Amino acid sequence: MGSSRILRCGLILLASAQSCEHECTEGAEMALVQKRLSLQATEVKPWDRRVYLVGTSHKAGSQLLRNIMNWAFDTLGANMSCQKGGRGVPITSPHIHVDCDEHPLNIRFDNTVSGKDIVKLRNETRETGGFRGVMIIRDPFEMLISAYCYHHRGAEPDSILAPDNITKMPPAEGVPAMAPGMLGVIKMMEAATEVARPDVIVIRYEAITASSEMFNRTVKNIAQFLFRGEITHDQRLQILDAAVVEDLNREGDEEGMSFDIPSSSNIPNHTNDDLEMAEAREALELLPAAGLQVEFQHLRAQLGYY
Ligand SMILES: *[C@@H]1O[C@H](CO)[C@@H](O)[C@H](O)[C@H]1NC(C)=O
Ligand SMILES: *[C@@H]1O[C@H](CO)[C@@H](O)[C@H](O)[C@H]1NC(C)=O
Ligand SMILES: *[C@@H]1O[C@H](CO)[C@@H](O)[C@H](O)[C@H]1NC(C)=O
Ligand SMILES: *[C@@H]1O[C@H](CO)[C@@H](O)[C@H](O)[C@H]1NC(C)=O
Ligand SMILES: *[C@@H]1O[C@H](CO)[C@@H](O)[C@H](O)[C@H]1NC(C)=O
């Protein structure tokens, strides 16, 4: 009798106290199940109980959250996850690409999270343990200028978000040119936050990058929200110990992006130059006042950025 079968029978016993005659044929087997139940119970992982969602948006700190969660899930012994639409690098090691649409697994990375995705997942998991998730947000203006700097230096040349000649555009031309594409990204992100509660914790890029103290606090909050009493105190500490390499303020760590992902996935790097960012920030005032400027300001307010 395989351990998963013992576990399944044990859970059936626990859940409904009804005999599991289809699963366990003999009384002796039943006794065995009961005897081993306490041992087996500790093997139930949080993702056996419910679905986990990690949601990110372009230039909102997606690599940062992805990497932190990869450390967290690896630490807890997860080794299987899927990516929505097949996009993004897997958030469990080994990095095996699985499209959630084809093979929905219980740990899911949604690299373009939207309100619709969350509502759909909530509905789908309503009768099977529900789901818990974490998503990251960032000031929409910062996302826009970060996107400009990123695509301007030639990153992801095939991106549909950036105009073809973005690499040739100075900030005054390129920032407004990036704005319509990023507006769509930010609308999706904002809509996701509207329906996030009570299953999804929303963290801010500004908070997790403010200081090492804030980084630690945010990672602890994520682990507490996602795993609660289902992991041990030691596991909590292990998650933080592993994830600190992603802390952008960590002393002696220039880059932060130290997760051991295949080098091809880490190219181009996602860290922008501070000076380039400052120049691009000055071009924000060139957004058409009546249209894009108003829309961005509205979304900033909705997301709590004033
Ligand atoms: C994941 O872990 C399980 C149990 O430890 C193991 O049976 C399985 O082969 C692993 N899968 C991969 C892809 O490593
Ligand atoms: C919710 O899920 C059920 C099936 O589980 C489906 O029939 C229904 O259309 C879904 N509703 C929404 C709003 O997605
Ligand atoms: C980029 O392309 C647009 C339209 O295709 C054009 O109007 C603009 O002058 C180009 N800018 C540069 C810097 O090449
Ligand atoms: C953050 O956590 C790491 C790992 O546990 C620890 O080494 C570091 O001192 C902590 N930093 C702060 C500022 O608390
Ligand atoms: C990443 O790109 C930025 C902006 O071009 C650059 O300043 C930084 O040195 C790069 N980092 C690495 C590790 O290549």
mmCIF file of C-alpha atoms in Angstrom, residues 201 203 207-208 211-224 240 244 247:
data_model
loop_
_atom_site.group_PDB
_atom_site.id
_atom_site.type_symbol
_atom_site.label_atom_id
_atom_site.label_comp_id
_atom_site.label_asym_id
_atom_site.label_seq_id
_atom_site.Cartn_x
_atom_site.Cartn_y
_atom_site.Cartn_z
ATOM 1 C CA ILE A 201 -1.623 39.313 0.082
ATOM 2 C CA ILE A 203 3.009 43.560 -1.221
ATOM 3 C CA ALA A 207 8.339 48.374 0.908
ATOM 4 C CA ILE A 208 10.368 45.298 0.103
ATOM 5 C CA SER A 211 15.652 48.481 3.664
ATOM 6 C CA SER A 212 16.879 45.086 4.780
ATOM 7 C CA GLU A 213 14.624 45.330 7.786
ATOM 8 C CA MET A 214 11.602 45.921 5.559
ATOM 9 C CA PHE A 215 12.702 43.132 3.251
ATOM 10 C CA ASN A 216 12.809 40.693 6.160
ATOM 11 C CA ARG A 217 9.510 41.896 7.535
ATOM 12 C CA THR A 218 7.796 41.552 4.147
ATOM 13 C CA VAL A 219 9.140 38.036 3.553
ATOM 14 C CA LYS A 220 7.953 37.022 7.034
ATOM 15 C CA ASN A 221 4.514 38.482 6.309
ATOM 16 C CA ILE A 222 4.302 36.562 3.039
ATOM 17 C CA ALA A 223 5.250 33.262 4.717
ATOM 18 C CA GLN A 224 2.812 33.888 7.566
ATOM 19 C CA LEU A 240 14.112 34.006 5.255
ATOM 20 C CA VAL A 244 17.822 37.249 1.832
ATOM 21 C CA ASP A 247 17.442 41.731 -0.724
#
